[in-house]
mmCIF file with all atom_site columns, C-alpha atoms in Angstrom:
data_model
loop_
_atom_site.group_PDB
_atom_site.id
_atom_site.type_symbol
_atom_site.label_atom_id
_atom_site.label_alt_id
_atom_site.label_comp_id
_atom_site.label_asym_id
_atom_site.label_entity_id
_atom_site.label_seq_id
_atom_site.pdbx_PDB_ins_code
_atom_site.Cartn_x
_atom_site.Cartn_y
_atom_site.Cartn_z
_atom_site.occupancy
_atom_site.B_iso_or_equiv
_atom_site.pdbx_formal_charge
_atom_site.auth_seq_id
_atom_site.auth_comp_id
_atom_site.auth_asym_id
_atom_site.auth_atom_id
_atom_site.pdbx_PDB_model_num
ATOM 1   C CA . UNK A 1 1   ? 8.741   -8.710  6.799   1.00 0.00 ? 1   UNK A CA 1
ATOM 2   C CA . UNK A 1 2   ? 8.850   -7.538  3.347   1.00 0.00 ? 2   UNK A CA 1
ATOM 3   C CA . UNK A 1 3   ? 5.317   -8.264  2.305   1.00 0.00 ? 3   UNK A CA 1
ATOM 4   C CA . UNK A 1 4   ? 4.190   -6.782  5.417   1.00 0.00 ? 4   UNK A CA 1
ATOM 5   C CA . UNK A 1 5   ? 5.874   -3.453  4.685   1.00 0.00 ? 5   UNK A CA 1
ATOM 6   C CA . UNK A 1 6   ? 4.325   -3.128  1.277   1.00 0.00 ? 6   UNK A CA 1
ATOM 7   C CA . UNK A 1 7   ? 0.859   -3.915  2.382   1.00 0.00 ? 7   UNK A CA 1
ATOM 8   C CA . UNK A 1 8   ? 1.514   -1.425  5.150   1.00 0.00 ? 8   UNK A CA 1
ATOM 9   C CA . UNK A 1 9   ? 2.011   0.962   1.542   1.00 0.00 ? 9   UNK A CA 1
ATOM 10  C CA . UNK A 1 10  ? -1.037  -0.222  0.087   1.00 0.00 ? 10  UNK A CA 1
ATOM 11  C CA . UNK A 1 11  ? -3.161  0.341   3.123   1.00 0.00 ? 11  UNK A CA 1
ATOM 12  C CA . UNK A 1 12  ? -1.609  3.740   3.324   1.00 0.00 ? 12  UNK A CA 1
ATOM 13  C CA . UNK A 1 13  ? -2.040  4.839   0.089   1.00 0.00 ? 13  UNK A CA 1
ATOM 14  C CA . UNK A 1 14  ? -5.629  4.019   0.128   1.00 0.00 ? 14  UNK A CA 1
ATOM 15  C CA . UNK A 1 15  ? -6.035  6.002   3.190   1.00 0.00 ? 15  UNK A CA 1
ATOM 16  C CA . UNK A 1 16  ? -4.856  8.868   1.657   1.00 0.00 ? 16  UNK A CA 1
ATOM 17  C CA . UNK A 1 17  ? -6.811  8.504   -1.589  1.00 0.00 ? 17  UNK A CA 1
ATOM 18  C CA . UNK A 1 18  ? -10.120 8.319   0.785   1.00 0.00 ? 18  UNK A CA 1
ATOM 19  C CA . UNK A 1 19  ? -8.721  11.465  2.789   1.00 0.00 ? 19  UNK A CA 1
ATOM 20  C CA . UNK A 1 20  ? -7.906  13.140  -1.032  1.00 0.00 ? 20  UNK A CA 1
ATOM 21  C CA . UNK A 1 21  ? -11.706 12.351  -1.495  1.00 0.00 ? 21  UNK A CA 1
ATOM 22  C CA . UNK A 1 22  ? -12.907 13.936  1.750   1.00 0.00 ? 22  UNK A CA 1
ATOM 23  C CA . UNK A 1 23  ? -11.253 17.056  1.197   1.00 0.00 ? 23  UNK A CA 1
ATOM 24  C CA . UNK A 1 24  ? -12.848 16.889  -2.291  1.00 0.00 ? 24  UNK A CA 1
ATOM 25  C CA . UNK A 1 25  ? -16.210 16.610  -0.937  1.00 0.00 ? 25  UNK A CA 1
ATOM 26  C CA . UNK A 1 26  ? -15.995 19.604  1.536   1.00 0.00 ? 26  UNK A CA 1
ATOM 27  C CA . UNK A 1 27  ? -14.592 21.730  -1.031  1.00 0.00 ? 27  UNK A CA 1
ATOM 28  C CA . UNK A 1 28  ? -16.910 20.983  -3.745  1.00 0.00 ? 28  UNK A CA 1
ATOM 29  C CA . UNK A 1 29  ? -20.065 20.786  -1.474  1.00 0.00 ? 29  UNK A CA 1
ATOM 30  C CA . UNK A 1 30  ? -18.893 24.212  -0.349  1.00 0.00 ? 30  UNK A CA 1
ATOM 31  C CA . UNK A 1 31  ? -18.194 25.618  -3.502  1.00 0.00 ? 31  UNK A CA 1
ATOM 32  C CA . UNK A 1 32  ? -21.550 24.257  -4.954  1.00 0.00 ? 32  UNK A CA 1
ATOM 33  C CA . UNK A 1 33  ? -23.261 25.997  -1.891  1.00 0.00 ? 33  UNK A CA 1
ATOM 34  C CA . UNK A 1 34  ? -21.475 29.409  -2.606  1.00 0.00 ? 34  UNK A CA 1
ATOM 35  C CA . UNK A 1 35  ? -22.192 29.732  -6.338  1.00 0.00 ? 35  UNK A CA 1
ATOM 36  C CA . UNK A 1 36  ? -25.978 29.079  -5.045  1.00 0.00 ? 36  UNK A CA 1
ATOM 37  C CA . UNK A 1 37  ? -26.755 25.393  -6.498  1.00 0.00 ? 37  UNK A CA 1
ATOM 38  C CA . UNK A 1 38  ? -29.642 23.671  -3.910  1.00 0.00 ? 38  UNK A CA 1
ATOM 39  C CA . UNK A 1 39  ? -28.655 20.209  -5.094  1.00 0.00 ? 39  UNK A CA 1
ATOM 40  C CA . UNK A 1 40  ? -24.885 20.750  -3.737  1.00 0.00 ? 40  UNK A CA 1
ATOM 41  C CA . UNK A 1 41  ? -24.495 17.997  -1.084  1.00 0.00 ? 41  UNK A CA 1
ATOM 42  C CA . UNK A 1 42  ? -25.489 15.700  -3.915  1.00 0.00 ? 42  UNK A CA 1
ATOM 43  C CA . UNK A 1 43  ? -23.300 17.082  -6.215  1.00 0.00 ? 43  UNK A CA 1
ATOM 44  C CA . UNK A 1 44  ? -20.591 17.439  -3.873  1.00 0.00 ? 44  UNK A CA 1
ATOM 45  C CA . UNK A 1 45  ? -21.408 13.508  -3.205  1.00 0.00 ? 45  UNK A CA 1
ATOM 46  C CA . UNK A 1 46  ? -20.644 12.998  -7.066  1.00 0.00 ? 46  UNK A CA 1
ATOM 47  C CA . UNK A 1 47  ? -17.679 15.193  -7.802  1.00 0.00 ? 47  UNK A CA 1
ATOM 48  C CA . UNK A 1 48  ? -16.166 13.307  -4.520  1.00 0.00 ? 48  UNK A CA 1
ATOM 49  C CA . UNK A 1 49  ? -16.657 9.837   -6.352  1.00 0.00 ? 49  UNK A CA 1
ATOM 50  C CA . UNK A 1 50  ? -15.585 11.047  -9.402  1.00 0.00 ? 50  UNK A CA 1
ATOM 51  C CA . UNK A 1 51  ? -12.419 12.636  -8.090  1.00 0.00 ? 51  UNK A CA 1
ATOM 52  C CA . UNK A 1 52  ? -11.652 8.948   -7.284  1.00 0.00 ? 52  UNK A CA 1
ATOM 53  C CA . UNK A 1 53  ? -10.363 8.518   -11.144 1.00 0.00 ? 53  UNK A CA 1
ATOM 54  C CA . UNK A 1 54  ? -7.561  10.660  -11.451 1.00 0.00 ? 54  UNK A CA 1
ATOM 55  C CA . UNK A 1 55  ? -7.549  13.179  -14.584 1.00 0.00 ? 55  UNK A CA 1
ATOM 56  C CA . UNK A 1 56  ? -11.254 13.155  -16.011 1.00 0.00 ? 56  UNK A CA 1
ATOM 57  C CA . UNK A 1 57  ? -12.676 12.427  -12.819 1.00 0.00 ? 57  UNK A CA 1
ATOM 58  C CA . UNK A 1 58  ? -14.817 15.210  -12.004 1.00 0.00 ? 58  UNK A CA 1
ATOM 59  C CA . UNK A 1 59  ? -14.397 16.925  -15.147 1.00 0.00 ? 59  UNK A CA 1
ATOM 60  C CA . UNK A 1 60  ? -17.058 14.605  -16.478 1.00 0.00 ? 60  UNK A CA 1
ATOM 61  C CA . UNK A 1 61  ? -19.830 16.565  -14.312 1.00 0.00 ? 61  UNK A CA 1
ATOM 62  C CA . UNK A 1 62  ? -17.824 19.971  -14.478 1.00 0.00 ? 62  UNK A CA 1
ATOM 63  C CA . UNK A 1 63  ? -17.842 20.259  -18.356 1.00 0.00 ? 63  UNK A CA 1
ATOM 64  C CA . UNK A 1 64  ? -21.564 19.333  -18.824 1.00 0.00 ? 64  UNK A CA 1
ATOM 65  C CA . UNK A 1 65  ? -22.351 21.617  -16.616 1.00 0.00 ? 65  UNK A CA 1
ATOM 66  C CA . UNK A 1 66  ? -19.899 24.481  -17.835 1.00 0.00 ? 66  UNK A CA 1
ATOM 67  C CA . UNK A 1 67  ? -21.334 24.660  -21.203 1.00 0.00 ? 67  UNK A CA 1
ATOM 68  C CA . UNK A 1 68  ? -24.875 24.745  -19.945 1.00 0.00 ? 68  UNK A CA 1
ATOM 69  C CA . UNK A 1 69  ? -24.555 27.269  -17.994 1.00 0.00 ? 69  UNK A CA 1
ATOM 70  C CA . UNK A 1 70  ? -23.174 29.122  -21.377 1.00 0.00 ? 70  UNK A CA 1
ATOM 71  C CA . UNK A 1 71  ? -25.951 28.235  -23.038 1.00 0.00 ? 71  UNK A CA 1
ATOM 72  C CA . UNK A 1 72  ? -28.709 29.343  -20.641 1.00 0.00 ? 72  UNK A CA 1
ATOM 73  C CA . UNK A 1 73  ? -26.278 33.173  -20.294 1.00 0.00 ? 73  UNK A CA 1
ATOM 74  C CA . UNK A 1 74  ? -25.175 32.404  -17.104 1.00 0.00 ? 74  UNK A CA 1
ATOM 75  C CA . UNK A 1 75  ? -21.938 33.389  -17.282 1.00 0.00 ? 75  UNK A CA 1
ATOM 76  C CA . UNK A 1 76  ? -21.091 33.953  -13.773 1.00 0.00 ? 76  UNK A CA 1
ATOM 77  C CA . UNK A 1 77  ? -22.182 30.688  -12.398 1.00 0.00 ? 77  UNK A CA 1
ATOM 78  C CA . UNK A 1 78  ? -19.869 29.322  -15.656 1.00 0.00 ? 78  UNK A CA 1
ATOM 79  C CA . UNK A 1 79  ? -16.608 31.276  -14.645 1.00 0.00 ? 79  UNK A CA 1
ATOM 80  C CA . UNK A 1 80  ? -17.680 29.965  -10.845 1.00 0.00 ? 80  UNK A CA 1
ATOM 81  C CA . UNK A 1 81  ? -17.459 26.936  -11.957 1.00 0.00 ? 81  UNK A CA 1
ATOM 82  C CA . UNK A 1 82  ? -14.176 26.913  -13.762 1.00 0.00 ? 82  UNK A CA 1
ATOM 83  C CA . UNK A 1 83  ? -12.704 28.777  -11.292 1.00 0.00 ? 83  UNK A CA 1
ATOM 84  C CA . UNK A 1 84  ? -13.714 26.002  -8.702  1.00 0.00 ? 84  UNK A CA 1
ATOM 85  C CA . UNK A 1 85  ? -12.346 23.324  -11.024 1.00 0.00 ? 85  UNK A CA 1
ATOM 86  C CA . UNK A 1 86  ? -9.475  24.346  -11.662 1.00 0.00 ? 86  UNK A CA 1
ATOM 87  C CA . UNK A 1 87  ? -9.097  25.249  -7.785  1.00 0.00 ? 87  UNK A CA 1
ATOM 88  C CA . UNK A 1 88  ? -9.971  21.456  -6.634  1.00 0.00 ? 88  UNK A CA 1
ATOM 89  C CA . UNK A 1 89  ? -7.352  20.269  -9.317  1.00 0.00 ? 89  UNK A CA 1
ATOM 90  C CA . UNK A 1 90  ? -4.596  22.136  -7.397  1.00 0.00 ? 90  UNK A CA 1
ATOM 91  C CA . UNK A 1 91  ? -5.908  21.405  -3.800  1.00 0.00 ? 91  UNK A CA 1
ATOM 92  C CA . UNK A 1 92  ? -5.565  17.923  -4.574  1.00 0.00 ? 92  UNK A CA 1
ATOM 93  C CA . UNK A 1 93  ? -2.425  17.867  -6.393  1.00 0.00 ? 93  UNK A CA 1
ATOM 94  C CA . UNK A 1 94  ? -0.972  19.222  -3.748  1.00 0.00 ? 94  UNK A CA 1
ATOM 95  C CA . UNK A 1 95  ? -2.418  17.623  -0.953  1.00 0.00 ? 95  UNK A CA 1
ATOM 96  C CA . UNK A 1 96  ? -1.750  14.211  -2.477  1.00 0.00 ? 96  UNK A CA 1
ATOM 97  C CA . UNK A 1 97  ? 1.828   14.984  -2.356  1.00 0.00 ? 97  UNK A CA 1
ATOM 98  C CA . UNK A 1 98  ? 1.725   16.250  0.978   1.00 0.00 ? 98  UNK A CA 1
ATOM 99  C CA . UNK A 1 99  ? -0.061  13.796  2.508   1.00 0.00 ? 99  UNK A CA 1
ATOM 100 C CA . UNK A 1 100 ? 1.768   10.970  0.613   1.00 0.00 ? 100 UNK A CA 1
ATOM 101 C CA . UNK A 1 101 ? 5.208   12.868  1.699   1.00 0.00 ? 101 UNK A CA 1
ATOM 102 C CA . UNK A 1 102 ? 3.502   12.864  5.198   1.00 0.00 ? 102 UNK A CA 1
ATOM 103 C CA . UNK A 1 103 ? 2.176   8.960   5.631   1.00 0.00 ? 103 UNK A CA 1
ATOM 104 C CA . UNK A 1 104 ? 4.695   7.422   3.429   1.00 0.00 ? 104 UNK A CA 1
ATOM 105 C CA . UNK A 1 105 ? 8.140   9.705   4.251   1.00 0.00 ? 105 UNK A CA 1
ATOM 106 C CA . UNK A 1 106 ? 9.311   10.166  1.024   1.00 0.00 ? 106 UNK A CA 1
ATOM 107 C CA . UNK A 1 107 ? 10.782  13.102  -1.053  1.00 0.00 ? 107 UNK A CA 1
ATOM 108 C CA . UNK A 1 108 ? 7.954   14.811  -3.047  1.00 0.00 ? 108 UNK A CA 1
ATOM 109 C CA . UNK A 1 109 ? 10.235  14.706  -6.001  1.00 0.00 ? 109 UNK A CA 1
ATOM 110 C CA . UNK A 1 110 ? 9.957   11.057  -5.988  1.00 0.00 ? 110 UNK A CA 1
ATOM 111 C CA . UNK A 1 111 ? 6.080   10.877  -5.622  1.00 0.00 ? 111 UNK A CA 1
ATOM 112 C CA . UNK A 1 112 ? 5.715   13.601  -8.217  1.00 0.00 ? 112 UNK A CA 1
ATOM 113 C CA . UNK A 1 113 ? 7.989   11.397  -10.514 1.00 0.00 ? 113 UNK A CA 1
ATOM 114 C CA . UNK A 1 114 ? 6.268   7.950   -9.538  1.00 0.00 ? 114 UNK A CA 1
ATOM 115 C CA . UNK A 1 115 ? 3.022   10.003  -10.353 1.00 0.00 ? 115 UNK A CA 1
ATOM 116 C CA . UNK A 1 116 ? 3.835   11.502  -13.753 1.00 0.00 ? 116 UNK A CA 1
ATOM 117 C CA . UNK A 1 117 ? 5.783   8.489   -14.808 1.00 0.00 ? 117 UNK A CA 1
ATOM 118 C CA . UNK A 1 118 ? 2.563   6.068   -13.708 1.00 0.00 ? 118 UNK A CA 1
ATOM 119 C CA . UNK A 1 119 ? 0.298   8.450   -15.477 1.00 0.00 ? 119 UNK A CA 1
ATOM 120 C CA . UNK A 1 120 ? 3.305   8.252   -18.930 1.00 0.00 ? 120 UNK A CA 1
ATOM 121 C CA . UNK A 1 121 ? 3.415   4.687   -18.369 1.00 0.00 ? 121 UNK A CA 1
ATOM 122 C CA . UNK A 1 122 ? 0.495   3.335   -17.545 1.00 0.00 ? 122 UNK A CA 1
ATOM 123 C CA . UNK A 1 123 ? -2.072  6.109   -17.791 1.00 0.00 ? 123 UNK A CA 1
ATOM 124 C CA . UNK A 1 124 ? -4.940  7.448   -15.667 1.00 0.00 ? 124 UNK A CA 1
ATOM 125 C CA . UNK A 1 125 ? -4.920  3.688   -13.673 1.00 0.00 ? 125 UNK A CA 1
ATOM 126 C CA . UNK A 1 126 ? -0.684  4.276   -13.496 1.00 0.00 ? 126 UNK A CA 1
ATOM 127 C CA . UNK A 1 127 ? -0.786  7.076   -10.834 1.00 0.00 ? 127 UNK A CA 1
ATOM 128 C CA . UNK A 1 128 ? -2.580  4.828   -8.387  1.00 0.00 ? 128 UNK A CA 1
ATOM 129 C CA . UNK A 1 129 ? -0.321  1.868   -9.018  1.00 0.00 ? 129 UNK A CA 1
ATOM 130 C CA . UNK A 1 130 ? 3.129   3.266   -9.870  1.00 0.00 ? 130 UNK A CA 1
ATOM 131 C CA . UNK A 1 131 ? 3.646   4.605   -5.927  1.00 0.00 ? 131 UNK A CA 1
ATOM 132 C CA . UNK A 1 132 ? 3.042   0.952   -5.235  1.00 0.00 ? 132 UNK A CA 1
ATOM 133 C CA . UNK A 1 133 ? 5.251   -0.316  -7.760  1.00 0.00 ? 133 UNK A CA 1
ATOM 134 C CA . UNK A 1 134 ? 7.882   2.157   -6.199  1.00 0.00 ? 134 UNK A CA 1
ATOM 135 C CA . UNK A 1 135 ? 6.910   1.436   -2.814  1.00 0.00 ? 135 UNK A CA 1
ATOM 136 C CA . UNK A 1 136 ? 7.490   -2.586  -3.311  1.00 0.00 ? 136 UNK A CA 1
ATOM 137 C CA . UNK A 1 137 ? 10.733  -2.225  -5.364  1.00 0.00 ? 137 UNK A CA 1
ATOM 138 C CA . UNK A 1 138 ? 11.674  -0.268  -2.850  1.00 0.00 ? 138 UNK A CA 1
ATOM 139 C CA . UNK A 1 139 ? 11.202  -3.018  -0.188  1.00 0.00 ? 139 UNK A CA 1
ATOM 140 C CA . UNK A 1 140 ? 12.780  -5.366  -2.630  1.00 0.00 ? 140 UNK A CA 1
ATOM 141 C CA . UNK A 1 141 ? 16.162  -3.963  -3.232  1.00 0.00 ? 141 UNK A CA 1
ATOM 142 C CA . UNK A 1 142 ? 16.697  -2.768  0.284   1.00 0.00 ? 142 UNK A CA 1
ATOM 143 C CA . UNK A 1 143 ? 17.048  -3.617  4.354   1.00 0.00 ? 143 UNK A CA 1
ATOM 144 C CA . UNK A 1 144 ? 17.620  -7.230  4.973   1.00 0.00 ? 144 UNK A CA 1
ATOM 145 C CA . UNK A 1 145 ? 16.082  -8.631  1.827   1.00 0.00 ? 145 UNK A CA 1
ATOM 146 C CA . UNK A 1 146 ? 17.024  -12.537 1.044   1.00 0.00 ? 146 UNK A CA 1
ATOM 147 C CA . UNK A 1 147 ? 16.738  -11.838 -2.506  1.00 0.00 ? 147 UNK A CA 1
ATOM 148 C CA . UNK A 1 148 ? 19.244  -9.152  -2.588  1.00 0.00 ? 148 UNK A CA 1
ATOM 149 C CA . UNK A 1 149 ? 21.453  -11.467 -0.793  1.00 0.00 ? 149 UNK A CA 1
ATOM 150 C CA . UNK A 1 150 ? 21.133  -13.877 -2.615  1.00 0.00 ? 150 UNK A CA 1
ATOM 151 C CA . UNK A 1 151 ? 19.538  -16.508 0.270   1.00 0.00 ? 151 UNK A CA 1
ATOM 152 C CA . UNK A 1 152 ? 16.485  -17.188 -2.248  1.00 0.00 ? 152 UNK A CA 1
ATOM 153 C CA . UNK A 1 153 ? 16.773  -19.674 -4.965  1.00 0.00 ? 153 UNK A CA 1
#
């Protein structure tokens, strides 16, 4: 029953990582259409993906694209993007935790530590595995467990 539970984690956590991603790609795509850019759906398509690594992810296209924008005086569509960077990095901060909270019922404390201690720990790769980590200790140490009481061994 144990194992079952924390591939029941797994499977949920990668459902909300792909939901995390399809909010990304709406609000991108969106944002890309508003600030006038004709290639949007494929850049929305590529900021999505990239959101998929957690800190740099869409940063690598953002930056690039930040200072050209600079460089060719067009400052507006620079400060647009910025402005919808740093937007998508608190939409998804705070949808992660709320849909994690939501799927997984646990205290957003906790996934905000598991998070930031993953990311300490382990880096970029830690905040994907350290709710699983958490998840399967979790399992381990309580309910019926036979290694808690001892049955295994």
């Amino acid at each position: 029953m144990g194992c079952k539970n924390v591939y029941n984690f797994v499977q949920m956590i990668i459902i909300v990582q792909l939901q995390l991603v399809a909010i990304s790609f709406i609000f991108m795509t969106f944002s890309f259409l508003l600030l006038g850019y004709k290639n949007a759906l494929i850049l929305g398509i590529v900021c999505s993906i990239l959101d998929i690594l957690p800190i740099v992810g869409p940063a690598l296209l953002f930056i690039p694209m930040i200072i050209v924008e600079f460089l060719e005086h067009h400052t507006i569509s620079a400060i647009g993007l910025i402005i919808t960077y740093i937007l998508n990095v608190f939409i998804r901060q705070i949808m992660e935790v709320k849909l994690l909270k939501t799927k997984l019922k646990l205290s957003p404390i906790v996934i905000i530590f598991n998070l930031y201690l993953g990311y300490v720990l382990f880096g970029w790769f830690g905040v994907i595995i350290a709710p699983v980590i958490y998840l399967f200790a979790l399992e381990l140490l309580t309910n019926d467990n036979k290694f808690v009481k001892g049955a295994v061994g």
